[in-house]
PDB file of C-alpha atoms in Angstrom:
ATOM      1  CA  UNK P   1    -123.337 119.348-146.553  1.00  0.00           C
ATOM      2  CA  UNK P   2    -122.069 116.783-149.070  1.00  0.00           C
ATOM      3  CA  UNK P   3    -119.226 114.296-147.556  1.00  0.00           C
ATOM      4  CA  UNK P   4    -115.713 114.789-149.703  1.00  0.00           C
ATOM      5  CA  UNK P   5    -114.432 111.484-151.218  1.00  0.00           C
ATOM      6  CA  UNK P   6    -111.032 110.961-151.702  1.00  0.00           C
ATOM      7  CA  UNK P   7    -109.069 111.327-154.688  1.00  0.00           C
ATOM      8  CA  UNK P   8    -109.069 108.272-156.829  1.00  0.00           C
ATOM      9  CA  UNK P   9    -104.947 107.654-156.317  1.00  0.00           C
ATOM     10  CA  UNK P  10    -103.438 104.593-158.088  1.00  0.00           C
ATOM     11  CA  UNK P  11    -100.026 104.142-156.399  1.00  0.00           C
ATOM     12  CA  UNK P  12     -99.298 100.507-157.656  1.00  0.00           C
ATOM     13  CA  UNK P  13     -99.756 102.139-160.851  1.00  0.00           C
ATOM     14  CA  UNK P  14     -97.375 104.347-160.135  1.00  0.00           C
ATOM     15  CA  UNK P  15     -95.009 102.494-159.178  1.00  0.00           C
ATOM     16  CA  UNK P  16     -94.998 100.131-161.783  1.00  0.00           C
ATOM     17  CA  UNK P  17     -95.026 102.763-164.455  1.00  0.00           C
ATOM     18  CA  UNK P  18     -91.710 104.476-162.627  1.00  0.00           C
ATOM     19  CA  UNK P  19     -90.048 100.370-162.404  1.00  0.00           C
ATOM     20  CA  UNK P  20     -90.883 100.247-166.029  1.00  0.00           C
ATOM     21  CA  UNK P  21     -89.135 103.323-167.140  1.00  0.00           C
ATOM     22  CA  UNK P  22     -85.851 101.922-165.318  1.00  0.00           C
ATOM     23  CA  UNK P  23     -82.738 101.237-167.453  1.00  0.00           C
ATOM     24  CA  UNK P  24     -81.295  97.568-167.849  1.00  0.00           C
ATOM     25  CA  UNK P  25     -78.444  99.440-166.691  1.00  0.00           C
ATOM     26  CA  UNK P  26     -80.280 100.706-163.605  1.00  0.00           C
ATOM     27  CA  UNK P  27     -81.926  97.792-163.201  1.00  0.00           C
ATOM     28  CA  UNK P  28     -78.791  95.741-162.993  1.00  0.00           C
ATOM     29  CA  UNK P  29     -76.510  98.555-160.617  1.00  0.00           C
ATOM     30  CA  UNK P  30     -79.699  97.752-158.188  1.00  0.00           C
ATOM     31  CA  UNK P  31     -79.387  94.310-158.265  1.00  0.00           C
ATOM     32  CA  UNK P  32     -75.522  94.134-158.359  1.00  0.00           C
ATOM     33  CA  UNK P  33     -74.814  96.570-155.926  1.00  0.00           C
ATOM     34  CA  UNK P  34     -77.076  94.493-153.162  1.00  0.00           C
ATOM     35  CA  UNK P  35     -75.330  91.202-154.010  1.00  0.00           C
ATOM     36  CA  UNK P  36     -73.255  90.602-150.634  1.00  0.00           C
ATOM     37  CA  UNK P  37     -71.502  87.397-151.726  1.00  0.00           C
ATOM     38  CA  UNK P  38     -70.229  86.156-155.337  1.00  0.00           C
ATOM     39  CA  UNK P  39     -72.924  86.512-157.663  1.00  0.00           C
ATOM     40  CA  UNK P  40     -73.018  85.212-161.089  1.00  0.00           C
ATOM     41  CA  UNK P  41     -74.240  87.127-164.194  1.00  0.00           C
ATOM     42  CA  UNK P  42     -77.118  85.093-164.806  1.00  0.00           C
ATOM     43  CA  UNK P  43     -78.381  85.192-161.341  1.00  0.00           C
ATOM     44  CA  UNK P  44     -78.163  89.182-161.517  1.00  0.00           C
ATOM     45  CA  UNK P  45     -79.775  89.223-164.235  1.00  0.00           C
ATOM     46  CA  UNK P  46     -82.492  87.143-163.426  1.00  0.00           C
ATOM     47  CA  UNK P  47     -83.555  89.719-160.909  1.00  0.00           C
ATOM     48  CA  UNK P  48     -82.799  92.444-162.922  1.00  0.00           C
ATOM     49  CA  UNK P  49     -85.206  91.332-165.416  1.00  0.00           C
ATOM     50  CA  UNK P  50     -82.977  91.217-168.551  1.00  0.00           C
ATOM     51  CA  UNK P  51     -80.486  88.912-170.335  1.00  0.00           C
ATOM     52  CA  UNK P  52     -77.179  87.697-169.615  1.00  0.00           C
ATOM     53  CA  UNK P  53     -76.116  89.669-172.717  1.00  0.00           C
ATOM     54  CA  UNK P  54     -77.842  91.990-171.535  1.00  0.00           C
ATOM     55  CA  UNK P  55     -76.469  92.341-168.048  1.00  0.00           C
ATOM     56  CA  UNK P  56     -72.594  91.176-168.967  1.00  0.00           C
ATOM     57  CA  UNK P  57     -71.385  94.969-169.784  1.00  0.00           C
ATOM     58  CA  UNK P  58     -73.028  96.950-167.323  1.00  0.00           C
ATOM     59  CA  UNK P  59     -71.409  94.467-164.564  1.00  0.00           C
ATOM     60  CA  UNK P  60     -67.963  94.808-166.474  1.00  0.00           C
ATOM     61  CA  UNK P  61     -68.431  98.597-166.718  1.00  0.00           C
ATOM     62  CA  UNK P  62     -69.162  98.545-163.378  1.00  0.00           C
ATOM     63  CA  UNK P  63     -66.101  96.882-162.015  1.00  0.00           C
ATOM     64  CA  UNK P  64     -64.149  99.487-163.809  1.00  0.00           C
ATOM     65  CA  UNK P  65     -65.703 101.827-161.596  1.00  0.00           C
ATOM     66  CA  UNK P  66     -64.791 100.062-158.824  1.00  0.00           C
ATOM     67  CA  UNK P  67     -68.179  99.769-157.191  1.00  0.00           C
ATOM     68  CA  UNK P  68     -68.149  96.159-158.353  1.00  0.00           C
ATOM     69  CA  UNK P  69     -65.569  93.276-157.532  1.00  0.00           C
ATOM     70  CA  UNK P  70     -65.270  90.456-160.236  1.00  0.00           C
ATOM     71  CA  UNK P  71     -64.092  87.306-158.287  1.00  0.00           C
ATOM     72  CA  UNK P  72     -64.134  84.848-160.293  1.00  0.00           C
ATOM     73  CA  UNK P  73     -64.194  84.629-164.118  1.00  0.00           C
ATOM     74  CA  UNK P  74     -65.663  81.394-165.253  1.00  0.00           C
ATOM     75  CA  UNK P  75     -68.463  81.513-164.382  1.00  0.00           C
ATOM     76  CA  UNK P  76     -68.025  85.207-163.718  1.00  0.00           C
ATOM     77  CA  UNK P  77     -69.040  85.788-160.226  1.00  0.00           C
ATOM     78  CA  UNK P  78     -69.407  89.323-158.707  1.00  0.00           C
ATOM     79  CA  UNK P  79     -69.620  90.875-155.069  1.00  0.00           C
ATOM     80  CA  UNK P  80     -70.458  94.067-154.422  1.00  0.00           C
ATOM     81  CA  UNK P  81     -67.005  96.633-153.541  1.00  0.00           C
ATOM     82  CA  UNK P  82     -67.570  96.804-150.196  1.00  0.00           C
ATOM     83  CA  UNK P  83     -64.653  99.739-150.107  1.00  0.00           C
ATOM     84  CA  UNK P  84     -66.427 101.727-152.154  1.00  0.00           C
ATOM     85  CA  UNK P  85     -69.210 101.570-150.741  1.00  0.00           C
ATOM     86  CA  UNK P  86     -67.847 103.039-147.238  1.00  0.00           C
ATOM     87  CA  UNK P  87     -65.733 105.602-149.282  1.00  0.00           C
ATOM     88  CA  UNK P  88     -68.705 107.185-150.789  1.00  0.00           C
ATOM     89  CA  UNK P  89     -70.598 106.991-147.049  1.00  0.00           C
ATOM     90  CA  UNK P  90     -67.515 108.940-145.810  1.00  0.00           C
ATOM     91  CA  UNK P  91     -67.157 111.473-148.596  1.00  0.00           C
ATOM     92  CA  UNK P  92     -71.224 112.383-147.714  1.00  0.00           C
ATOM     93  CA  UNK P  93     -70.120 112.822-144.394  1.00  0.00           C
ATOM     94  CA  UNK P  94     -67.201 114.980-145.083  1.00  0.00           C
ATOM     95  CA  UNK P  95     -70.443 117.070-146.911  1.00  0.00           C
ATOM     96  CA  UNK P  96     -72.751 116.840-144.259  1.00  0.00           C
ATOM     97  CA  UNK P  97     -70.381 117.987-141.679  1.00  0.00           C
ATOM     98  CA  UNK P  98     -68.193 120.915-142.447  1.00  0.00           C
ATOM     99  CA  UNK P  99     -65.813 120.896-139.832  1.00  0.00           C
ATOM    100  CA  UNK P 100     -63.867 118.227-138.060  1.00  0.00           C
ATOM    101  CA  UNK P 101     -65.901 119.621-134.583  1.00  0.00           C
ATOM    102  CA  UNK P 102     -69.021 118.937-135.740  1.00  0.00           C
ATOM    103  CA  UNK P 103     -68.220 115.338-136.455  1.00  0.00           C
ATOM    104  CA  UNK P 104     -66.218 115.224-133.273  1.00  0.00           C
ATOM    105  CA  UNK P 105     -69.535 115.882-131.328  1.00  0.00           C
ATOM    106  CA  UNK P 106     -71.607 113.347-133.432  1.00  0.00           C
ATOM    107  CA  UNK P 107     -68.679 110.907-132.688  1.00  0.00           C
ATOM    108  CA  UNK P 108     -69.384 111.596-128.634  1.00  0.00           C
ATOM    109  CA  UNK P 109     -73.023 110.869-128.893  1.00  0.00           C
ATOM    110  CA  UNK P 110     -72.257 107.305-131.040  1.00  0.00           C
ATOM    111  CA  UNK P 111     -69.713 106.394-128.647  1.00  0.00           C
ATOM    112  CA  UNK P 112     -72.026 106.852-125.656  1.00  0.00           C
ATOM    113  CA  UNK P 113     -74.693 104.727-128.136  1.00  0.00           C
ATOM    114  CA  UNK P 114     -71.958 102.029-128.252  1.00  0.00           C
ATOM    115  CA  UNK P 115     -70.889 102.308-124.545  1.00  0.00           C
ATOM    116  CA  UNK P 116     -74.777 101.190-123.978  1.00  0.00           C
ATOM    117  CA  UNK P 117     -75.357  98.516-126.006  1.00  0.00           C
ATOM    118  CA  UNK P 118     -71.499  97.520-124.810  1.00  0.00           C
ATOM    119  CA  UNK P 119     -73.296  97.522-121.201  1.00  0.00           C
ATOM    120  CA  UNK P 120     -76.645  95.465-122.489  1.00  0.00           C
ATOM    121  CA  UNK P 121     -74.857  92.381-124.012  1.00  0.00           C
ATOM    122  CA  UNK P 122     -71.921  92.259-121.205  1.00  0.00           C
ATOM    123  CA  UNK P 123     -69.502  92.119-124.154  1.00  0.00           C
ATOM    124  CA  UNK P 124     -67.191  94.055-125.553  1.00  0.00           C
ATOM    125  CA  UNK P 125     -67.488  94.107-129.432  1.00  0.00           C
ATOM    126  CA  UNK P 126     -70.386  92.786-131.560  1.00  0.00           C
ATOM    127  CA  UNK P 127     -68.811  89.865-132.658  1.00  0.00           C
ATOM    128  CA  UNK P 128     -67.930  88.627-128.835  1.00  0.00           C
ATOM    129  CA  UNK P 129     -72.268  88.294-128.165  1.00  0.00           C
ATOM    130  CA  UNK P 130     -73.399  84.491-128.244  1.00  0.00           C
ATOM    131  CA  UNK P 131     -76.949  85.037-129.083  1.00  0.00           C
ATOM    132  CA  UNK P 132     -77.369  81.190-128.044  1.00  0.00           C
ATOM    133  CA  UNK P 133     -76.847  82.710-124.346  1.00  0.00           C
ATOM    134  CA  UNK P 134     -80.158  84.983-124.941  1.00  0.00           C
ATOM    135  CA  UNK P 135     -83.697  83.547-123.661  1.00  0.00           C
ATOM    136  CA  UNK P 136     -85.650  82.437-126.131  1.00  0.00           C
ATOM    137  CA  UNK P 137     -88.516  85.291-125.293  1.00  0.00           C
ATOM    138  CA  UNK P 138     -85.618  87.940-125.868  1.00  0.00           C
ATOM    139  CA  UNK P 139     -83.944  87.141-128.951  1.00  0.00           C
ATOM    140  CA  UNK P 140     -85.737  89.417-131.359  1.00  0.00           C
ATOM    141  CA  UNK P 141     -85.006  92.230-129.244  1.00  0.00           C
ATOM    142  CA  UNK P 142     -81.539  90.933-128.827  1.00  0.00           C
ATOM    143  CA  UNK P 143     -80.806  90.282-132.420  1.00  0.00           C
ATOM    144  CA  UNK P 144     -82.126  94.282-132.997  1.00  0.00           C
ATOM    145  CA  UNK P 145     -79.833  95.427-130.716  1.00  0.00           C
ATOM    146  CA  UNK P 146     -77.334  93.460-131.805  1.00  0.00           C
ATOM    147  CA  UNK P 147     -77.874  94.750-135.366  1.00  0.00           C
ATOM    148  CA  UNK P 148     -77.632  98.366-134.149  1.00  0.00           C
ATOM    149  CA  UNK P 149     -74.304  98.089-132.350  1.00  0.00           C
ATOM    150  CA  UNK P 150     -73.238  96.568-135.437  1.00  0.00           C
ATOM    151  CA  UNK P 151     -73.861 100.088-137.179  1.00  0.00           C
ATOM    152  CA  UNK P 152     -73.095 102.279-134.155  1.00  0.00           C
ATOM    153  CA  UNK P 153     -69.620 100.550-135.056  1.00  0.00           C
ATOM    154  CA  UNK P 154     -69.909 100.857-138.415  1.00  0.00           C
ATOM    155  CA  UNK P 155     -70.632 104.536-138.132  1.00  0.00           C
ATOM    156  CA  UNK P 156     -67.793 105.515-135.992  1.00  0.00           C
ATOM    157  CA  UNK P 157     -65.478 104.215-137.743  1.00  0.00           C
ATOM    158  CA  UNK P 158     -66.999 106.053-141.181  1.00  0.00           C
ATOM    159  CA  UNK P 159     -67.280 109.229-138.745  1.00  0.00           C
ATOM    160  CA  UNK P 160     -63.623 108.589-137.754  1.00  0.00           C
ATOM    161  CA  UNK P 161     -62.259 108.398-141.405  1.00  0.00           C
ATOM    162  CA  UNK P 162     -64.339 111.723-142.462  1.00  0.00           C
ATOM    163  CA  UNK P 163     -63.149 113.674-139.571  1.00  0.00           C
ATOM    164  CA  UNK P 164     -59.595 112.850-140.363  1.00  0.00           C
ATOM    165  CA  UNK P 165     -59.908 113.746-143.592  1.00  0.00           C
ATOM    166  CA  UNK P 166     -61.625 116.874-143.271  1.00  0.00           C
ATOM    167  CA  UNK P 167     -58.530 117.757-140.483  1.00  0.00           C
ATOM    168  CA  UNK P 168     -56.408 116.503-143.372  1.00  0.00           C
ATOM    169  CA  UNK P 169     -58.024 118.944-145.829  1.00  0.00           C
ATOM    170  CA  UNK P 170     -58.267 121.686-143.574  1.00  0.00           C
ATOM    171  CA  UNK P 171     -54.640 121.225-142.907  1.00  0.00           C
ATOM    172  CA  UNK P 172     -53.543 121.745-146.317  1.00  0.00           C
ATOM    173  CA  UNK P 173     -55.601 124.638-146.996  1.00  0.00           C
ATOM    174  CA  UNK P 174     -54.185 126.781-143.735  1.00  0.00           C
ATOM    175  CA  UNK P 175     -50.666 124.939-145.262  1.00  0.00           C
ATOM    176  CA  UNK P 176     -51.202 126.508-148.449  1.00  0.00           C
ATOM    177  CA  UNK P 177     -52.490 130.330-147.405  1.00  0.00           C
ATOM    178  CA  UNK P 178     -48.938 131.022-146.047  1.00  0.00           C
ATOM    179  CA  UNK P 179     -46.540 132.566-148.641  1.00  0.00           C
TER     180      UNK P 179
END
């Protein structure tokens, strides 16, 4: 009985050919839309691996979209559009949940989430933990917790927004069926 061997896979190679084949365009919406604070265009396109020239009017074209923010203009510095961002996480929940009672039940299990890690820290909102108050030995764990309640939060509030406006849709469309 012969032993098998493996395939010969080349992942790495893989993945390099599939970076390579990436856009400047692409390249730079990767970059750009990770910048959290003011970014300027030669910084961006440092790590998108391209010229300023080269990066310039895919940022501009991309705060015409709106899922960049230019905030200042010389040098040009740019954020990512944070609003956007959480409009296009709501509209996939308005997909992924068809009716407002679906999301209301996902909504119940996040807010008993919340009520827990509420209960761990002894606080009442994310921003009210000291993390100078946690022991030394506990603060990884802490700071993961902390991180999660942080998106628990985030996530209600997204949940919140979709539900309303799928009750806001769904209210227009049993408005509109009457005569």
């Amino acid at each position: 009985m012969s032993e098998k061997t493996p395939p010969d896979l080349d992942l790495t190679g893989e993945w390099d050919a599939t970076l390579e084949g990436r856009t400047v365009k692409d390249r730079v919406y990767e970059v750009a839309t990770a910048v959290t604070s003011p970014t300027s265009v030669t910084d961006i396109a440092e790590r998108a691996d391209c010229t300023k020239e080269g990066a310039r009017p895919h940022l501009e074209w991309f705060v015409d979209l709106g899922v960049l923010e230019k905030v200042a203009d010389n040098p040009a510095l740019f954020v990512r559009n944070e609003a956007y961002f959480e409009f296009r996480r709501v509209t996939e929940l308005t997909r992924e949940f068809e009716t407002p009672e679906e999301i209301a039940d996902r909504i119940v299990e996040y807010r008993e989430r919340e009520r827990d890690l509420a209960a761990s820290f002894e606080a009442s909102s994310p921003g009210a933990v000291v993390l100078s108050d946690v022991d030394s030995e506990d603060l990884d764990e802490a700071y993961d917790r902390l991180s999660e309640w942080r998106a628990v939060t985030r996530r209600l509030r997204e949940l919140h927004e979709a539900k309303l406006r799928l009750e806001s849709d769904s209210g227009s469309t049993s408005a509109s069926s009457f005569p």
